Coordinates of C-alpha atoms in Angstrom, one line a residue:
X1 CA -41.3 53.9 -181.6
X2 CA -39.7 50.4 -181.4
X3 CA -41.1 47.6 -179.9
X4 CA -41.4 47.2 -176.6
X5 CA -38.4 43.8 -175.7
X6 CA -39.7 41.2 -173.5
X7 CA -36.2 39.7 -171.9
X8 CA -36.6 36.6 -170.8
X9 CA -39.4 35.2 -172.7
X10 CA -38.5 34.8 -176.3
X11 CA -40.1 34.8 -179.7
X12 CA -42.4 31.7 -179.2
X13 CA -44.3 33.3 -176.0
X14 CA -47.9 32.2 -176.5
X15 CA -47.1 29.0 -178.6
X16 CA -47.9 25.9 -176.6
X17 CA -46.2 22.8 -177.0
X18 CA -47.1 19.0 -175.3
X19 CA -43.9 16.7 -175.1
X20 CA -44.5 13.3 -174.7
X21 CA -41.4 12.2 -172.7
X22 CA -38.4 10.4 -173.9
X23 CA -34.3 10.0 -173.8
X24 CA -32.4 12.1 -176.5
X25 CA -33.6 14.4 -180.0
X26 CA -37.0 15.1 -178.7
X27 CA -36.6 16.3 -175.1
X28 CA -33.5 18.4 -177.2
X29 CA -36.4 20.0 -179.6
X30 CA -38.6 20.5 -176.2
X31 CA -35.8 22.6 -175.1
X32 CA -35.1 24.2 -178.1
X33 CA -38.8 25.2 -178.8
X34 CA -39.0 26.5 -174.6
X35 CA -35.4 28.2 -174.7
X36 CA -37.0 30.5 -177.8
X37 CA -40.5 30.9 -175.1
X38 CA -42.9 28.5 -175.7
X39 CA -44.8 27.2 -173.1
X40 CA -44.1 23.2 -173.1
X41 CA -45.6 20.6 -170.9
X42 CA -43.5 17.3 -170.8
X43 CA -45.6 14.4 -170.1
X44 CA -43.5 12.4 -167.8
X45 CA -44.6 8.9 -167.1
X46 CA -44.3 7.1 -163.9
X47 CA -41.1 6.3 -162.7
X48 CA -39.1 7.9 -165.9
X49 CA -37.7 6.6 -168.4
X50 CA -34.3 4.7 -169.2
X51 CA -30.9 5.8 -169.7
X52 CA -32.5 9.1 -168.3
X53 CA -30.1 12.1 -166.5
X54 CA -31.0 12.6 -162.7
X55 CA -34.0 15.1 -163.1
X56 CA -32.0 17.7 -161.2
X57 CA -29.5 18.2 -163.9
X58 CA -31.2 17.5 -167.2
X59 CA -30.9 21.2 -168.3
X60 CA -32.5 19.4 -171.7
X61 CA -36.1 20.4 -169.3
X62 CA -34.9 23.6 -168.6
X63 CA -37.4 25.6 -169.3
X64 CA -40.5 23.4 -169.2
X65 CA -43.0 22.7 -166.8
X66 CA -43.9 18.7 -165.8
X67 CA -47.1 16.9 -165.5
X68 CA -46.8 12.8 -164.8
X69 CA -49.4 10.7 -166.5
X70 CA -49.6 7.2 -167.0
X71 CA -50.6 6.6 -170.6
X72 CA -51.5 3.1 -169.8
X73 CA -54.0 3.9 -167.4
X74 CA -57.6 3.8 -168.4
X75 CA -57.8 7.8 -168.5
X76 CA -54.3 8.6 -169.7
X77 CA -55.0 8.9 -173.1
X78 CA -57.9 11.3 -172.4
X79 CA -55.8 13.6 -170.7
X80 CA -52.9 14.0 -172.7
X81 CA -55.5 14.9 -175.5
X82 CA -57.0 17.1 -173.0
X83 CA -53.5 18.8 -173.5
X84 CA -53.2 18.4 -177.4
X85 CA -56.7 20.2 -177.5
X86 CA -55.1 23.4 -176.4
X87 CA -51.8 23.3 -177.8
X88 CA -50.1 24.2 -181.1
X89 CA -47.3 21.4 -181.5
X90 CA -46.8 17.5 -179.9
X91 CA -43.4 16.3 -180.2
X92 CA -43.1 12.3 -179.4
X93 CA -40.2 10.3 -179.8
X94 CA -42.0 6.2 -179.7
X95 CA -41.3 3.8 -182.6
X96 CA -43.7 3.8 -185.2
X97 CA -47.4 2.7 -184.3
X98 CA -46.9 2.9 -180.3
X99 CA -48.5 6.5 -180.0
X100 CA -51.3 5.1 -181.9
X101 CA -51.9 2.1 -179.8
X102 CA -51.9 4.1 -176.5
X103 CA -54.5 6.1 -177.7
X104 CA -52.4 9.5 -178.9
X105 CA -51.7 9.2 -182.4
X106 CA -52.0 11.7 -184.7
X107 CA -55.5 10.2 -186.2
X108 CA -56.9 11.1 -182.4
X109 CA -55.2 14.2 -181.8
X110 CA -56.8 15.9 -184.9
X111 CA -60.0 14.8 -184.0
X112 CA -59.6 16.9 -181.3
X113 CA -57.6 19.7 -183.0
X114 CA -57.3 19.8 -186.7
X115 CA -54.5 22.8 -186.2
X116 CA -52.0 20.9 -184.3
X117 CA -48.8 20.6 -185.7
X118 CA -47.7 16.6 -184.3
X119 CA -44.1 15.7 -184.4
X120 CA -42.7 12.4 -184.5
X121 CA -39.2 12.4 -184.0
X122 CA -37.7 8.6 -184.8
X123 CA -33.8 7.5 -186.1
X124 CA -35.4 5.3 -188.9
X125 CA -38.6 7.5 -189.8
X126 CA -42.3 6.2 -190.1
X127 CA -41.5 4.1 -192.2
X128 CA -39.2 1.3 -194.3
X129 CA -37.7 -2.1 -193.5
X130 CA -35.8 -0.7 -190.6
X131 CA -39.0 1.6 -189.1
X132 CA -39.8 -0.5 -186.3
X133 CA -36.2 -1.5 -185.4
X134 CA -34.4 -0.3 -182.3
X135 CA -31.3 2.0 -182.8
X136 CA -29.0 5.1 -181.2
X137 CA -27.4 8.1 -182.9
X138 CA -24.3 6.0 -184.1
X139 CA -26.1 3.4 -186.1
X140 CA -28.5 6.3 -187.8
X141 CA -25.1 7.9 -189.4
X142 CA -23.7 4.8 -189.8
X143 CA -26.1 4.1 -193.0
X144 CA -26.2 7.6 -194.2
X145 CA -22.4 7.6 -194.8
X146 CA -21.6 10.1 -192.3
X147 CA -19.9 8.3 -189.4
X148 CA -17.4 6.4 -192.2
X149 CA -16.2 10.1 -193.3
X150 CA -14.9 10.8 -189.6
X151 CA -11.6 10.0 -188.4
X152 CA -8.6 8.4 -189.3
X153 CA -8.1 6.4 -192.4
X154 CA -5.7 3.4 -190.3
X155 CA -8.0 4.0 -187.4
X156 CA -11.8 3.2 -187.2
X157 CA -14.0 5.7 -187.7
X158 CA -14.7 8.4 -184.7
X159 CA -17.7 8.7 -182.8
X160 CA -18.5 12.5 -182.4
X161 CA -20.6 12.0 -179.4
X162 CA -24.7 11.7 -180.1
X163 CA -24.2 15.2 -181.5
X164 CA -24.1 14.6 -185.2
X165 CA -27.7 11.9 -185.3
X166 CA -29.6 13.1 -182.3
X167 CA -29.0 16.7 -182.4
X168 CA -28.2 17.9 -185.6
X169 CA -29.8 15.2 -187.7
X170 CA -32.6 15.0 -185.4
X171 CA -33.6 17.5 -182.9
X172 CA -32.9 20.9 -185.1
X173 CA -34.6 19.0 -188.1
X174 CA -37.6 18.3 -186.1
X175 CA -37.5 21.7 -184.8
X176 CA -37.4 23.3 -188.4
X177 CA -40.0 21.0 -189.2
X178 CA -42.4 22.0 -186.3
X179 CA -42.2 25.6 -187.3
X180 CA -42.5 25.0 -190.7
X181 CA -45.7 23.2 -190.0
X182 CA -46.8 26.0 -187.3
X183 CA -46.6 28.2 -189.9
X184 CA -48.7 26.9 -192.4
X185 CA -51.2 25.9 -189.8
X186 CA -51.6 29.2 -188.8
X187 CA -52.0 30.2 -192.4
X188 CA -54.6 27.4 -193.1
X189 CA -56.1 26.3 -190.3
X190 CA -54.7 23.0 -190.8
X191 CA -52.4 20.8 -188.7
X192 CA -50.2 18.0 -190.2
X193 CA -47.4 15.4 -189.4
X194 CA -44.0 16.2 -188.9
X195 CA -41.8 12.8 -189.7
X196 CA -38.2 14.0 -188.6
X197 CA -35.9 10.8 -189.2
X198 CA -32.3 10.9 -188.1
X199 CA -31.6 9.3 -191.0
X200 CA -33.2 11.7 -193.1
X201 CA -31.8 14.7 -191.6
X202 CA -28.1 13.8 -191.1
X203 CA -28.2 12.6 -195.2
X204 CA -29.0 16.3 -195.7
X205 CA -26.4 17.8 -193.9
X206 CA -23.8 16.0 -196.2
X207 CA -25.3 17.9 -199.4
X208 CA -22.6 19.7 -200.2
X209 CA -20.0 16.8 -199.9
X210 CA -22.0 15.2 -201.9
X211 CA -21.4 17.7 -204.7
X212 CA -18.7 17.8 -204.4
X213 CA -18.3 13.8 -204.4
X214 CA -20.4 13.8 -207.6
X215 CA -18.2 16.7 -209.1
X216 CA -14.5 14.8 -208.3
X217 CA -13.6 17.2 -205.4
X218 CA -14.2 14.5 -202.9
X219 CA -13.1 11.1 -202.2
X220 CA -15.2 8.3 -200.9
X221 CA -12.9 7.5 -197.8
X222 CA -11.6 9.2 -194.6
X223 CA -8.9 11.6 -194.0
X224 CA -8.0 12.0 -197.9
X225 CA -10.0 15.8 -198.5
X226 CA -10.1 19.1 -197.9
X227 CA -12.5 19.2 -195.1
X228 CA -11.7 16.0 -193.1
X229 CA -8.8 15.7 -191.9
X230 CA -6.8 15.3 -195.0
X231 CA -5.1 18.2 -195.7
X232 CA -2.5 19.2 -193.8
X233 CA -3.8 23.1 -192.8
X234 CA -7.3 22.0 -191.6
X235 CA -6.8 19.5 -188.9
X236 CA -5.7 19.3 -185.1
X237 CA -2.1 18.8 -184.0
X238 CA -0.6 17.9 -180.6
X239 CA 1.4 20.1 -178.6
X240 CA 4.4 19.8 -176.5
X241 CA 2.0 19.4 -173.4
X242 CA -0.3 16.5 -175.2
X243 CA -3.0 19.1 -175.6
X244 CA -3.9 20.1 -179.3
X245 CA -4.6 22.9 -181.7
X246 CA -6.7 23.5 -184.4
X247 CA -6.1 25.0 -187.9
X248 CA -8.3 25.7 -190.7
X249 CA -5.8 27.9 -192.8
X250 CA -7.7 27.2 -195.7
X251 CA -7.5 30.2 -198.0
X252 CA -4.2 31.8 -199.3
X253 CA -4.1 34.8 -196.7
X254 CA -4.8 32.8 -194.0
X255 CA -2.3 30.3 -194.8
X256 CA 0.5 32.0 -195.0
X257 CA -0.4 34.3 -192.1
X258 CA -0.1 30.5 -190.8
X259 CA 3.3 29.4 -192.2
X260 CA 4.8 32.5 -190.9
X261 CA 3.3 32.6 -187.6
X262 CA 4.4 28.6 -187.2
X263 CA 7.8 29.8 -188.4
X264 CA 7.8 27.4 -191.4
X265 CA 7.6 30.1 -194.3
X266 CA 9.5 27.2 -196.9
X267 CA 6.7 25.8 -196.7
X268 CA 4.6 28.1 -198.9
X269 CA 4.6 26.3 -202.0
X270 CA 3.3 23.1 -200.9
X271 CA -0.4 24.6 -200.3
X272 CA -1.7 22.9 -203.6
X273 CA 0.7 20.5 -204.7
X274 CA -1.0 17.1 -202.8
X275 CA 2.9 15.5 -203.0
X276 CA 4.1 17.7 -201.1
X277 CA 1.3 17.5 -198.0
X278 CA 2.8 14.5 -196.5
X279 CA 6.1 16.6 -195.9
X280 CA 3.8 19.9 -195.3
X281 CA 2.3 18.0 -192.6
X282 CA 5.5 16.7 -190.6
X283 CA 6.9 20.0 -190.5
X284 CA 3.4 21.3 -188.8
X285 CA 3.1 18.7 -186.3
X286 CA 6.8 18.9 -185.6
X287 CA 6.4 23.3 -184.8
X288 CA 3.7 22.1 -182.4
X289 CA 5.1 19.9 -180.6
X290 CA 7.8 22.1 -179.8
X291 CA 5.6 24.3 -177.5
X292 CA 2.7 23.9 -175.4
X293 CA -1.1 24.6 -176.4
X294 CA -1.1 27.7 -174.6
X295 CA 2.2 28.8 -175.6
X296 CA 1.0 28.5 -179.5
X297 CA -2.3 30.0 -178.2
X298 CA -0.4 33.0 -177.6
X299 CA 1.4 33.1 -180.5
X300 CA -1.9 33.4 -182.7
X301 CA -3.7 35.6 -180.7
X302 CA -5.4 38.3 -182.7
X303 CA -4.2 36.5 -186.1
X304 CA -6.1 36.0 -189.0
X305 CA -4.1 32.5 -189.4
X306 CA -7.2 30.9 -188.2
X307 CA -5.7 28.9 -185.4
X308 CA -7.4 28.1 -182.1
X309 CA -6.8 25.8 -178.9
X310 CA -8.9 22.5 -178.4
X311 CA -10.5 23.1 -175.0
X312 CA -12.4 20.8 -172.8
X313 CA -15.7 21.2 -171.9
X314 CA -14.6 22.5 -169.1
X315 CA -12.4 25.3 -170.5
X316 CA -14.9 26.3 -173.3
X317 CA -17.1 29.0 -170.8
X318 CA -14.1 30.1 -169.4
X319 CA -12.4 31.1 -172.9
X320 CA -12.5 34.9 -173.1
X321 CA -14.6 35.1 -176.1
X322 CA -17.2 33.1 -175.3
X323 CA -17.3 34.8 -171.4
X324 CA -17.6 38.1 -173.4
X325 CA -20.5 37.0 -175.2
X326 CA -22.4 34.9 -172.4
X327 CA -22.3 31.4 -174.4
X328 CA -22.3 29.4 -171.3
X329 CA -24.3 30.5 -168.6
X330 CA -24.9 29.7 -164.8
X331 CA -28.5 28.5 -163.4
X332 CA -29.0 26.9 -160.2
X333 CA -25.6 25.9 -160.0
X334 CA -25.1 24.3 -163.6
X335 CA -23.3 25.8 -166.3
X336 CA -25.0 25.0 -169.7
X337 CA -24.9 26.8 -172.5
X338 CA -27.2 29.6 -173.1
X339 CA -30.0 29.5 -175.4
X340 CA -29.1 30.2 -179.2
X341 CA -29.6 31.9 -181.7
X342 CA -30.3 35.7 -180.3
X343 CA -32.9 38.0 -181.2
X344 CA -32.9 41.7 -181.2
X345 CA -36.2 42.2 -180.1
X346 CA -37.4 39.1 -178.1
X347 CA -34.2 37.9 -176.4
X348 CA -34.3 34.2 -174.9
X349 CA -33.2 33.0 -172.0
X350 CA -33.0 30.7 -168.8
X351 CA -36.3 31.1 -167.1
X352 CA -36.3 27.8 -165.1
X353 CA -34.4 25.1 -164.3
X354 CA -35.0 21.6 -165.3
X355 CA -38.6 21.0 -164.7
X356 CA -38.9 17.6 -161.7
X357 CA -41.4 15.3 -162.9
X358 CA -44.8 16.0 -162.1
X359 CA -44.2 19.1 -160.2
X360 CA -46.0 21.8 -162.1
X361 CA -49.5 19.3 -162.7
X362 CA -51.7 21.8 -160.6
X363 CA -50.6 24.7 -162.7
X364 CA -50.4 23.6 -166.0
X365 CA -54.1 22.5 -165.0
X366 CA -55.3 26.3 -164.4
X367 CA -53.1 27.5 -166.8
X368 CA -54.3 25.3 -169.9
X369 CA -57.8 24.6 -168.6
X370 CA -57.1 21.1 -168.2
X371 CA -58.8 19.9 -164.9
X372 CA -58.9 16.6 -165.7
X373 CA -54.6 16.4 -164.8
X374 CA -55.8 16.7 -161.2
X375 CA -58.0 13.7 -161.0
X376 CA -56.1 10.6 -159.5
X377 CA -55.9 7.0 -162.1
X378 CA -59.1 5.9 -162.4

């Protein structure tokens, strides 16, 4: 007989999770870690923190539940570990030492609970010349060599967002870290750091370039590669209407389901000879700019030519694909996307929305067995 499902809750139901509050990767990881059903508390402190969303549409605390405590106060430190006591990971985002001076390091937390799995998520790590500096997503890839592959070679290099530092090299690192560490401490008995840099994990996710780097498939500068822009059937075009397209006709079949589809089948030969790409690449942008991105969109409908529209953010839940398969989803009047990945047996999902700040105190205090989050500052 299979397992009975439990929609809704996700395959971290019964793991408990403090978050000490703060902008960016870590309140990312919180959501991460509550989107697959754990139970996390966010430790707001009074009067938030800076460069923060408006509580009511910071979907990064969907999810959550909110407790406000003032860490500076003579009793803050003994309530947040009153938390840590009865949870299985902390995730705090301070510069090195900080956590430790308000009373919350790791040192004080294992006193307390020698199977807690503590988190530090940081752009320059624990430690190293930079540890204590200040810093955002775009100077973390800046030294790992990531930002200078992006973009044009005559232009400067492209800022994807925060979504390559915070998110990828950060929060998802932190988050396989966490589990990681969950996993031996319920093996063991025995709780350890978790010191996610940015820096650290957005140097890993170039591994294979630099392979291929080290092996002479990759050149050390922008826009001159396979995968960045520099070859002439993997990049984005404009169309007639100033939108774009993008095509990653990378492999023989593909390509010339491309070429034929674009109406440019002369062009078949130029696929591996590099002299010819500068040519290769006129004729492509010149096809799409001769209709508009919907027009082409048509055209490689159902193709294996591997061709698709650039859509806004605001397009993106309303393509047909993504619609079919509930990426985006609608909770109290935002559309977000919906928790990923999917599981066959313990499905996630969108419980709450983004938790206000303090508003759940009373019953995270029953819940946990925490009484002490109901006394006022001493």
């Amino acid at each position: 007989m299979a397992a009975a499902k439990t929609p809704g809750h996700g395959p971290l139901t019964g793991v408990r999770v403090v978050e000490l509050a703060g902008i960016g990767p870590g309140p990312f990881a919180a959501m991460l870690l509550a989107d697959l059903g754990a139970d996390v508390v966010r430790v707001d402190r009074p009067g938030g923190t800076g460069l923060a969303v408006n509580p009511d549409f910071d979907v990064t605390n969907r999810n959550k539940r909110s407790v406000i405590v003032d860490l500076k106060s003579p009793d803050g430190a003994a309530r947040v570990l009153g938390l840590a006591d009865r949870a299985d990971i902390l995730i705090e985002g301070y510069r090195p030492g900080v956590a430790e001076r308000l009373g919350v390091g790791p040192e004080a937390c294992h006193a307390r609970n020698p199977r807690l799995v503590y988190g530090r998520m940081t752009g320059w790590g624990q430690e190293g010349p930079l540890a204590h500096r200040a810093g955002h997503d775009i100077a973390y890839i800046a030294l790992t060599g990531t930002l200078g592959m992006i973009g044009r070679p005559d232009e400067p290099p492209a800022v994807p967002a925060n979504l390559l530092g915070d998110y990828a090299g950060g929060s998802l690192y932190l988050v396989v870290g966490v589990l990681a560490a969950l996993h031996h401490a319920r093996a063991t008995g025995t709780g350890q750091i978790v010191d996610a840099a940015i820096v650290d994990g957005t140097a890993h996710l170039s591994a294979m370039i630099h392979g291929m780097l080290a092996a002479g498939g990759w050149q050390d500068r922008r826009a001159a590669n396979l995968l960045d822009g520099g070859c002439p059937y993997y990049g984005t075009y404009e169309t007639a209407d100033g939108r774009y397209m993008a095509v990653g006709a990378l492999e023989q079949q593909f390509y010339e389901e491309f070429l034929d589809l674009l109406g440019i089948e002369d062009q078949a030969a130029a696929r591996k000879d590099w002299t010819r790409w500068g040519e290769l690449r006129e004729a492509v942008a010149a096809r799409f700019k001769s209709r508009t991105r919907d027009e082409w969109t048509a055209v490689f409908e159902g193709s294996d030519a591997c061709v698709a529209p650039v859509l806004s953010l605001g397009e993106a839940p309303h393509h047909p694909h993504l619609a079919a398969r509930g990426t985006f989803t609608d909770h109290g009047g935002i559309t977000q996307p919906a928790p990923a990945p999917r599981f066959s047996e313990t499905p996630a999902g969108v419980r709450t929305g983004p938790a206000q700040p303090g508003a759940d105190t009373a019953d995270v205090a029953r819940d946990w067995d925490v009484p002490d989050l109901m006394k006022g500052p001493e």
